[in-house]
C-alpha cells in the first residue's frame, strides 16, 4: 500500500510499509569516502532516507527540470507506532526524569537538556526569541571554529542498550547532518556517587545547580579542551558510528539504530553517553532503549580485592529468603507510613524508586543538635520508627537466621542513621500468639510488658546511602543465630527509609 503526494503535477510515492527501512547508510553521494569505512558492517540503521533520495531524483515530464520534493511538516505527536523498540520490554535509559546533561559545547539556539525530554517535540511556527527561531531540541549555532559540537549525558542507571531512536522533527534545514554516539563506564567504587557521576566533569555541578544549560551560551575553546581532557580518562565505545541524518519532515524524521550483540555486550553497564554532531545543527529527541543494569555493589575479600560487581542478593544462596512475599512473607504493621508501607520491604524485585520502599516522616521531636556516642559512634537518641514483618514458610527453624540484607537503594539523603532488628517466636513454649498480639508488643503501644519475647537478631548497625548492607553468620552484629524466629521487628534510628529487608534461613515448612 502506498501514499501518493502530488507535487507540481508529479506523483511521488512514499511506501508506508517496512520496505522503506534500510539496513545500511547510503553514502553514495558523499564527498568523503571515509564515511563509508566508518560504518560497521554489522550495524543496522532503519530510516526513511530512501524516500528522500528517490523523491529528489524525480523529474517533471514537461520541463525536464529536477523538482524539489514537497514533504509533509512533522506532527507535534511522534509516530511511536513505527518504533521497533517502544513496544518491547525496554526502558528509555536517557529519560529526563533521572538523566542529566553535564556538558555541551554550544547551546545558542536550544539547550541540550531538551534532547532528553520525555514529551514529543513541538513546533510553533511564529515563535522567535533573541537567539532566533525557537526550536524544541538541542541546536547549536553555525560553527565557525575548528572541531565539532558534542554533549555529555549522565544516565540514571548503569545500562544495557538494545536500540537507539533519533528524532529530527522540525529541523528541516538545520538538522545535524551527521551524528555519532559513544558510551563509557565511569563508575568508581572508591568514590561517592556524586563524585564519579558528576564532579569529574568541569562545570557539571554548576550546570546542575542552575537547573541545566542556558540558551544563548557556548563554551570557550579552553572549556571545551578541559571537558575533552576529562572524558579522555575513560574508555569510550562507539555504539553509533558517524551516520547521516535526514531532515525532520514527517516522512523522514525518525532514525532507528539496532545495536549489534557484540557491541551491546561489550558496553553493558555504561554510565555516560557522548553525543557528537558533525559539525553542528540540531536534533529534537534522543532515546536509548534498553534495560537498567544493577549498580555495582562493592564486596571485598580479605585481600581487599573486588569480588563482584552485582548485588549480593542477586547471587545464589543456599537458604531461602523467608521474608519475601513470594515465600509467604507479610508486612504487618509499622509506627509510621507517611511515605511508604512495610509490605514494600518484602518484594522480590529491586526498588524502582523511593516510593517503592518504606519511609517515615521526620521526627518533629528530634534534638536541635545531634550528639554521637563516643563508644559506638552512633547518634544518642531514643527516637526510632519500627515495622513488623512476618516470615514466610513458617519462619526459620532452630538453626536460626543465617543472613540479613538491608537495602537502602535510592535512599541517598534520607536513609536511616542505623538499623536494629529483633525477632520473636510466636509459637515458643507451646504458645500461639496471633499476629495482632505480636504487633501489639512493640515500643510506644503500651503493651511492652506483653508475654511475647522479642530478642535481638541484628545489633544496631550504621547504614549508608543507596547500597546493600549484608550481615551473615560471620558478622559479629548478627546475634542469637540459633533461635527459631517467626516474626522480625525492624527499627530505624531515628527515622528515614529502606528499600528492602531480606531475611534468610532454613524454613520450618515448605511452601506449595
PDB file of N, CA, C and O in Angstrom, residues 175-233:
ATOM      1  N   UNK A 175      19.077  20.529  10.657  1.00  0.00           N
ATOM      2  CA  UNK A 175      19.407  19.319  11.398  1.00  0.00           C
ATOM      3  C   UNK A 175      20.915  19.080  11.367  1.00  0.00           C
ATOM      4  O   UNK A 175      21.608  19.534  10.455  1.00  0.00           O
ATOM      5  N   UNK A 176      21.411  18.404  12.393  1.00  0.00           N
ATOM      6  CA  UNK A 176      22.817  17.987  12.356  1.00  0.00           C
ATOM      7  C   UNK A 176      22.982  17.048  11.163  1.00  0.00           C
ATOM      8  O   UNK A 176      22.275  16.045  11.077  1.00  0.00           O
ATOM      9  N   UNK A 177      23.894  17.323  10.231  1.00  0.00           N
ATOM     10  CA  UNK A 177      24.000  16.468   9.052  1.00  0.00           C
ATOM     11  C   UNK A 177      24.499  15.072   9.358  1.00  0.00           C
ATOM     12  O   UNK A 177      24.153  14.118   8.668  1.00  0.00           O
ATOM     13  N   UNK A 178      25.317  14.971  10.390  1.00  0.00           N
ATOM     14  CA  UNK A 178      25.825  13.655  10.787  1.00  0.00           C
ATOM     15  C   UNK A 178      25.917  13.601  12.309  1.00  0.00           C
ATOM     16  O   UNK A 178      26.104  14.620  12.975  1.00  0.00           O
ATOM     17  N   UNK A 179      25.839  12.403  12.837  1.00  0.00           N
ATOM     18  CA  UNK A 179      25.854  12.221  14.291  1.00  0.00           C
ATOM     19  C   UNK A 179      26.590  10.933  14.610  1.00  0.00           C
ATOM     20  O   UNK A 179      26.630   9.997  13.798  1.00  0.00           O
ATOM     21  N   UNK A 180      27.204  10.880  15.788  1.00  0.00           N
ATOM     22  CA  UNK A 180      27.721   9.626  16.331  1.00  0.00           C
ATOM     23  C   UNK A 180      27.436   9.614  17.824  1.00  0.00           C
ATOM     24  O   UNK A 180      27.269  10.673  18.446  1.00  0.00           O
ATOM     25  N   UNK A 181      27.382   8.414  18.403  1.00  0.00           N
ATOM     26  CA  UNK A 181      27.072   8.261  19.823  1.00  0.00           C
ATOM     27  C   UNK A 181      28.076   7.299  20.438  1.00  0.00           C
ATOM     28  O   UNK A 181      28.336   6.213  19.893  1.00  0.00           O
ATOM     29  N   UNK A 182      28.624   7.691  21.593  1.00  0.00           N
ATOM     30  CA  UNK A 182      29.589   6.870  22.320  1.00  0.00           C
ATOM     31  C   UNK A 182      29.106   6.682  23.756  1.00  0.00           C
ATOM     32  O   UNK A 182      28.360   7.502  24.287  1.00  0.00           O
ATOM     33  N   UNK A 183      29.553   5.593  24.373  1.00  0.00           N
ATOM     34  CA  UNK A 183      29.230   5.345  25.779  1.00  0.00           C
ATOM     35  C   UNK A 183      30.489   4.928  26.520  1.00  0.00           C
ATOM     36  O   UNK A 183      31.453   4.437  25.923  1.00  0.00           O
ATOM     37  N   UNK A 184      30.474   5.117  27.840  1.00  0.00           N
ATOM     38  CA  UNK A 184      31.596   4.714  28.690  1.00  0.00           C
ATOM     39  C   UNK A 184      31.073   4.389  30.076  1.00  0.00           C
ATOM     40  O   UNK A 184      30.027   4.888  30.500  1.00  0.00           O
ATOM     41  N   UNK A 185      31.812   3.542  30.781  1.00  0.00           N
ATOM     42  CA  UNK A 185      31.514   3.245  32.179  1.00  0.00           C
ATOM     43  C   UNK A 185      32.473   4.055  33.037  1.00  0.00           C
ATOM     44  O   UNK A 185      33.670   3.782  33.070  1.00  0.00           O
ATOM     45  N   UNK A 186      31.950   5.061  33.715  1.00  0.00           N
ATOM     46  CA  UNK A 186      32.769   5.959  34.528  1.00  0.00           C
ATOM     47  C   UNK A 186      32.646   5.658  36.014  1.00  0.00           C
ATOM     48  O   UNK A 186      33.011   6.490  36.857  1.00  0.00           O
ATOM     49  N   UNK A 187      32.125   4.486  36.354  1.00  0.00           N
ATOM     50  CA  UNK A 187      31.892   4.123  37.754  1.00  0.00           C
ATOM     51  C   UNK A 187      33.211   3.965  38.493  1.00  0.00           C
ATOM     52  O   UNK A 187      34.176   3.401  37.972  1.00  0.00           O
ATOM     53  N   UNK A 188      33.259   4.458  39.690  1.00  0.00           N
ATOM     54  CA  UNK A 188      34.429   4.326  40.552  1.00  0.00           C
ATOM     55  C   UNK A 188      33.944   3.955  41.941  1.00  0.00           C
ATOM     56  O   UNK A 188      33.344   4.764  42.637  1.00  0.00           O
ATOM     57  N   UNK A 189      34.216   2.696  42.332  1.00  0.00           N
ATOM     58  CA  UNK A 189      33.687   2.206  43.601  1.00  0.00           C
ATOM     59  C   UNK A 189      34.315   2.904  44.796  1.00  0.00           C
ATOM     60  O   UNK A 189      33.785   2.838  45.915  1.00  0.00           O
ATOM     61  N   UNK A 190      35.421   3.604  44.592  1.00  0.00           N
ATOM     62  CA  UNK A 190      36.092   4.262  45.710  1.00  0.00           C
ATOM     63  C   UNK A 190      35.521   5.645  45.997  1.00  0.00           C
ATOM     64  O   UNK A 190      35.944   6.301  46.936  1.00  0.00           O
ATOM     65  N   UNK A 191      34.576   6.095  45.175  1.00  0.00           N
ATOM     66  CA  UNK A 191      34.046   7.444  45.330  1.00  0.00           C
ATOM     67  C   UNK A 191      32.541   7.419  45.553  1.00  0.00           C
ATOM     68  O   UNK A 191      31.867   6.476  45.165  1.00  0.00           O
ATOM     69  N   UNK A 192      32.046   8.472  46.177  1.00  0.00           N
ATOM     70  CA  UNK A 192      30.610   8.634  46.316  1.00  0.00           C
ATOM     71  C   UNK A 192      29.990   8.880  44.942  1.00  0.00           C
ATOM     72  O   UNK A 192      30.664   9.302  43.997  1.00  0.00           O
ATOM     73  N   UNK A 193      28.684   8.615  44.829  1.00  0.00           N
ATOM     74  CA  UNK A 193      28.043   8.672  43.522  1.00  0.00           C
ATOM     75  C   UNK A 193      28.176  10.041  42.866  1.00  0.00           C
ATOM     76  O   UNK A 193      28.441  10.134  41.668  1.00  0.00           O
ATOM     77  N   UNK A 194      27.999  11.133  43.642  1.00  0.00           N
ATOM     78  CA  UNK A 194      28.067  12.444  43.009  1.00  0.00           C
ATOM     79  C   UNK A 194      29.465  12.732  42.463  1.00  0.00           C
ATOM     80  O   UNK A 194      29.632  13.494  41.522  1.00  0.00           O
ATOM     81  N   UNK A 195      30.491  12.082  43.058  1.00  0.00           N
ATOM     82  CA  UNK A 195      31.853  12.286  42.572  1.00  0.00           C
ATOM     83  C   UNK A 195      32.079  11.575  41.251  1.00  0.00           C
ATOM     84  O   UNK A 195      32.574  12.168  40.297  1.00  0.00           O
ATOM     85  N   UNK A 196      31.728  10.282  41.196  1.00  0.00           N
ATOM     86  CA  UNK A 196      32.032   9.548  39.960  1.00  0.00           C
ATOM     87  C   UNK A 196      31.027   9.844  38.857  1.00  0.00           C
ATOM     88  O   UNK A 196      31.316   9.669  37.674  1.00  0.00           O
ATOM     89  N   UNK A 197      29.856  10.344  39.221  1.00  0.00           N
ATOM     90  CA  UNK A 197      28.838  10.587  38.208  1.00  0.00           C
ATOM     91  C   UNK A 197      28.882  12.005  37.651  1.00  0.00           C
ATOM     92  O   UNK A 197      28.635  12.212  36.454  1.00  0.00           O
ATOM     93  N   UNK A 198      29.198  12.991  38.487  1.00  0.00           N
ATOM     94  CA  UNK A 198      29.088  14.388  38.063  1.00  0.00           C
ATOM     95  C   UNK A 198      30.382  15.191  38.197  1.00  0.00           C
ATOM     96  O   UNK A 198      30.772  15.889  37.264  1.00  0.00           O
ATOM     97  N   UNK A 199      31.039  15.085  39.349  1.00  0.00           N
ATOM     98  CA  UNK A 199      32.064  16.061  39.696  1.00  0.00           C
ATOM     99  C   UNK A 199      33.313  16.002  38.829  1.00  0.00           C
ATOM    100  O   UNK A 199      34.064  16.976  38.762  1.00  0.00           O
ATOM    101  N   UNK A 200      33.547  14.883  38.172  1.00  0.00           N
ATOM    102  CA  UNK A 200      34.767  14.783  37.356  1.00  0.00           C
ATOM    103  C   UNK A 200      34.685  15.647  36.099  1.00  0.00           C
ATOM    104  O   UNK A 200      35.714  15.960  35.485  1.00  0.00           O
ATOM    105  N   UNK A 201      33.477  16.023  35.689  1.00  0.00           N
ATOM    106  CA  UNK A 201      33.321  16.879  34.510  1.00  0.00           C
ATOM    107  C   UNK A 201      33.334  18.347  34.930  1.00  0.00           C
ATOM    108  O   UNK A 201      32.467  18.776  35.692  1.00  0.00           O
ATOM    109  N   UNK A 202      34.323  19.132  34.488  1.00  0.00           N
ATOM    110  CA  UNK A 202      34.384  20.546  34.874  1.00  0.00           C
ATOM    111  C   UNK A 202      33.095  21.284  34.527  1.00  0.00           C
ATOM    112  O   UNK A 202      32.572  21.165  33.421  1.00  0.00           O
ATOM    113  N   UNK A 203      32.572  22.023  35.487  1.00  0.00           N
ATOM    114  CA  UNK A 203      31.375  22.822  35.281  1.00  0.00           C
ATOM    115  C   UNK A 203      30.070  22.084  35.448  1.00  0.00           C
ATOM    116  O   UNK A 203      28.995  22.706  35.407  1.00  0.00           O
ATOM    117  N   UNK A 204      30.105  20.758  35.669  1.00  0.00           N
ATOM    118  CA  UNK A 204      28.863  19.982  35.737  1.00  0.00           C
ATOM    119  C   UNK A 204      28.043  20.325  36.973  1.00  0.00           C
ATOM    120  O   UNK A 204      26.812  20.431  36.909  1.00  0.00           O
ATOM    121  N   UNK A 205      28.707  20.503  38.116  1.00  0.00           N
ATOM    122  CA  UNK A 205      27.977  20.799  39.349  1.00  0.00           C
ATOM    123  C   UNK A 205      27.253  22.126  39.233  1.00  0.00           C
ATOM    124  O   UNK A 205      26.081  22.265  39.627  1.00  0.00           O
ATOM    125  N   UNK A 206      27.914  23.129  38.675  1.00  0.00           N
ATOM    126  CA  UNK A 206      27.270  24.431  38.487  1.00  0.00           C
ATOM    127  C   UNK A 206      26.100  24.316  37.523  1.00  0.00           C
ATOM    128  O   UNK A 206      25.033  24.901  37.751  1.00  0.00           O
ATOM    129  N   UNK A 207      26.279  23.558  36.471  1.00  0.00           N
ATOM    130  CA  UNK A 207      25.194  23.382  35.499  1.00  0.00           C
ATOM    131  C   UNK A 207      23.973  22.747  36.156  1.00  0.00           C
ATOM    132  O   UNK A 207      22.839  23.188  35.966  1.00  0.00           O
ATOM    133  N   UNK A 208      24.201  21.710  36.953  1.00  0.00           N
ATOM    134  CA  UNK A 208      23.094  21.040  37.620  1.00  0.00           C
ATOM    135  C   UNK A 208      22.434  21.967  38.640  1.00  0.00           C
ATOM    136  O   UNK A 208      21.210  21.968  38.788  1.00  0.00           O
ATOM    137  N   UNK A 209      23.250  22.752  39.334  1.00  0.00           N
ATOM    138  CA  UNK A 209      22.709  23.649  40.362  1.00  0.00           C
ATOM    139  C   UNK A 209      21.811  24.717  39.749  1.00  0.00           C
ATOM    140  O   UNK A 209      20.842  25.150  40.390  1.00  0.00           O
ATOM    141  N   UNK A 210      22.102  25.141  38.541  1.00  0.00           N
ATOM    142  CA  UNK A 210      21.289  26.182  37.911  1.00  0.00           C
ATOM    143  C   UNK A 210      20.147  25.613  37.084  1.00  0.00           C
ATOM    144  O   UNK A 210      19.428  26.354  36.408  1.00  0.00           O
ATOM    145  N   UNK A 211      19.964  24.292  37.165  1.00  0.00           N
ATOM    146  CA  UNK A 211      18.819  23.661  36.506  1.00  0.00           C
ATOM    147  C   UNK A 211      19.054  23.267  35.064  1.00  0.00           C
ATOM    148  O   UNK A 211      18.102  23.031  34.328  1.00  0.00           O
ATOM    149  N   UNK A 212      20.302  23.175  34.640  1.00  0.00           N
ATOM    150  CA  UNK A 212      20.612  22.762  33.273  1.00  0.00           C
ATOM    151  C   UNK A 212      21.341  23.859  32.518  1.00  0.00           C
ATOM    152  O   UNK A 212      21.850  24.827  33.094  1.00  0.00           O
ATOM    153  N   UNK A 213      21.416  23.693  31.203  1.00  0.00           N
ATOM    154  CA  UNK A 213      22.110  24.659  30.371  1.00  0.00           C
ATOM    155  C   UNK A 213      21.330  25.954  30.215  1.00  0.00           C
ATOM    156  O   UNK A 213      20.159  26.053  30.570  1.00  0.00           O
ATOM    157  N   UNK A 214      22.019  26.956  29.677  1.00  0.00           N
ATOM    158  CA  UNK A 214      21.411  28.268  29.456  1.00  0.00           C
ATOM    159  C   UNK A 214      21.416  28.556  27.964  1.00  0.00           C
ATOM    160  O   UNK A 214      22.475  28.570  27.332  1.00  0.00           O
ATOM    161  N   UNK A 215      20.229  28.769  27.418  1.00  0.00           N
ATOM    162  CA  UNK A 215      20.118  29.068  25.992  1.00  0.00           C
ATOM    163  C   UNK A 215      20.839  30.371  25.671  1.00  0.00           C
ATOM    164  O   UNK A 215      20.857  31.308  26.458  1.00  0.00           O
ATOM    165  N   UNK A 216      21.480  30.397  24.492  1.00  0.00           N
ATOM    166  CA  UNK A 216      22.197  31.585  24.086  1.00  0.00           C
ATOM    167  C   UNK A 216      23.634  31.626  24.551  1.00  0.00           C
ATOM    168  O   UNK A 216      24.269  32.682  24.493  1.00  0.00           O
ATOM    169  N   UNK A 217      24.151  30.498  25.027  1.00  0.00           N
ATOM    170  CA  UNK A 217      25.522  30.444  25.520  1.00  0.00           C
ATOM    171  C   UNK A 217      26.312  29.382  24.777  1.00  0.00           C
ATOM    172  O   UNK A 217      25.749  28.489  24.137  1.00  0.00           O
ATOM    173  N   UNK A 218      27.612  29.466  24.896  1.00  0.00           N
ATOM    174  CA  UNK A 218      28.510  28.476  24.326  1.00  0.00           C
ATOM    175  C   UNK A 218      29.795  28.436  25.115  1.00  0.00           C
ATOM    176  O   UNK A 218      30.159  29.409  25.797  1.00  0.00           O
ATOM    177  N   UNK A 219      30.499  27.325  25.045  1.00  0.00           N
ATOM    178  CA  UNK A 219      31.730  27.155  25.799  1.00  0.00           C
ATOM    179  C   UNK A 219      32.925  27.718  25.021  1.00  0.00           C
ATOM    180  O   UNK A 219      32.967  27.651  23.791  1.00  0.00           O
ATOM    181  N   UNK A 220      33.890  28.225  25.767  1.00  0.00           N
ATOM    182  CA  UNK A 220      35.118  28.720  25.154  1.00  0.00           C
ATOM    183  C   UNK A 220      35.991  27.539  24.745  1.00  0.00           C
ATOM    184  O   UNK A 220      35.815  26.417  25.250  1.00  0.00           O
ATOM    185  N   UNK A 221      36.951  27.756  23.833  1.00  0.00           N
ATOM    186  CA  UNK A 221      37.868  26.669  23.469  1.00  0.00           C
ATOM    187  C   UNK A 221      38.572  26.069  24.687  1.00  0.00           C
ATOM    188  O   UNK A 221      38.784  24.855  24.745  1.00  0.00           O
ATOM    189  N   UNK A 222      38.918  26.904  25.665  1.00  0.00           N
ATOM    190  CA  UNK A 222      39.559  26.405  26.879  1.00  0.00           C
ATOM    191  C   UNK A 222      38.630  25.463  27.642  1.00  0.00           C
ATOM    192  O   UNK A 222      39.047  24.388  28.109  1.00  0.00           O
ATOM    193  N   UNK A 223      37.369  25.843  27.777  1.00  0.00           N
ATOM    194  CA  UNK A 223      36.409  24.993  28.489  1.00  0.00           C
ATOM    195  C   UNK A 223      36.160  23.684  27.747  1.00  0.00           C
ATOM    196  O   UNK A 223      36.026  22.629  28.365  1.00  0.00           O
ATOM    197  N   UNK A 224      36.103  23.756  26.432  1.00  0.00           N
ATOM    198  CA  UNK A 224      35.910  22.531  25.645  1.00  0.00           C
ATOM    199  C   UNK A 224      37.108  21.607  25.793  1.00  0.00           C
ATOM    200  O   UNK A 224      36.959  20.382  25.950  1.00  0.00           O
ATOM    201  N   UNK A 225      38.313  22.162  25.779  1.00  0.00           N
ATOM    202  CA  UNK A 225      39.519  21.343  25.941  1.00  0.00           C
ATOM    203  C   UNK A 225      39.552  20.678  27.311  1.00  0.00           C
ATOM    204  O   UNK A 225      39.935  19.506  27.443  1.00  0.00           O
ATOM    205  N   UNK A 226      39.148  21.401  28.345  1.00  0.00           N
ATOM    206  CA  UNK A 226      39.114  20.816  29.691  1.00  0.00           C
ATOM    207  C   UNK A 226      38.113  19.669  29.759  1.00  0.00           C
ATOM    208  O   UNK A 226      38.393  18.621  30.349  1.00  0.00           O
ATOM    209  N   UNK A 227      36.961  19.864  29.164  1.00  0.00           N
ATOM    210  CA  UNK A 227      35.946  18.813  29.176  1.00  0.00           C
ATOM    211  C   UNK A 227      36.419  17.587  28.392  1.00  0.00           C
ATOM    212  O   UNK A 227      36.213  16.440  28.826  1.00  0.00           O
ATOM    213  N   UNK A 228      37.050  17.819  27.236  1.00  0.00           N
ATOM    214  CA  UNK A 228      37.560  16.697  26.442  1.00  0.00           C
ATOM    215  C   UNK A 228      38.645  15.942  27.194  1.00  0.00           C
ATOM    216  O   UNK A 228      38.710  14.705  27.141  1.00  0.00           O
ATOM    217  N   UNK A 229      39.498  16.665  27.909  1.00  0.00           N
ATOM    218  CA  UNK A 229      40.545  16.016  28.693  1.00  0.00           C
ATOM    219  C   UNK A 229      39.950  15.165  29.810  1.00  0.00           C
ATOM    220  O   UNK A 229      40.441  14.065  30.113  1.00  0.00           O
ATOM    221  N   UNK A 230      38.877  15.660  30.447  1.00  0.00           N
ATOM    222  CA  UNK A 230      38.217  14.877  31.493  1.00  0.00           C
ATOM    223  C   UNK A 230      37.628  13.591  30.922  1.00  0.00           C
ATOM    224  O   UNK A 230      37.721  12.521  31.543  1.00  0.00           O
ATOM    225  N   UNK A 231      37.039  13.680  29.734  1.00  0.00           N
ATOM    226  CA  UNK A 231      36.459  12.491  29.100  1.00  0.00           C
ATOM    227  C   UNK A 231      37.532  11.478  28.702  1.00  0.00           C
ATOM    228  O   UNK A 231      37.279  10.261  28.681  1.00  0.00           O
ATOM    229  N   UNK A 232      38.725  11.972  28.381  1.00  0.00           N
ATOM    230  CA  UNK A 232      39.786  11.082  27.898  1.00  0.00           C
ATOM    231  C   UNK A 232      40.287  10.129  28.970  1.00  0.00           C
ATOM    232  O   UNK A 232      41.013   9.183  28.664  1.00  0.00           O
ATOM    233  N   UNK A 233      39.903  10.350  30.215  1.00  0.00           N
ATOM    234  CA  UNK A 233      40.304   9.435  31.288  1.00  0.00           C
ATOM    235  C   UNK A 233      39.593   8.097  31.191  1.00  0.00           C
ATOM    236  O   UNK A 233      40.010   7.127  31.824  1.00  0.00           O
TER     237      UNK A 233
END
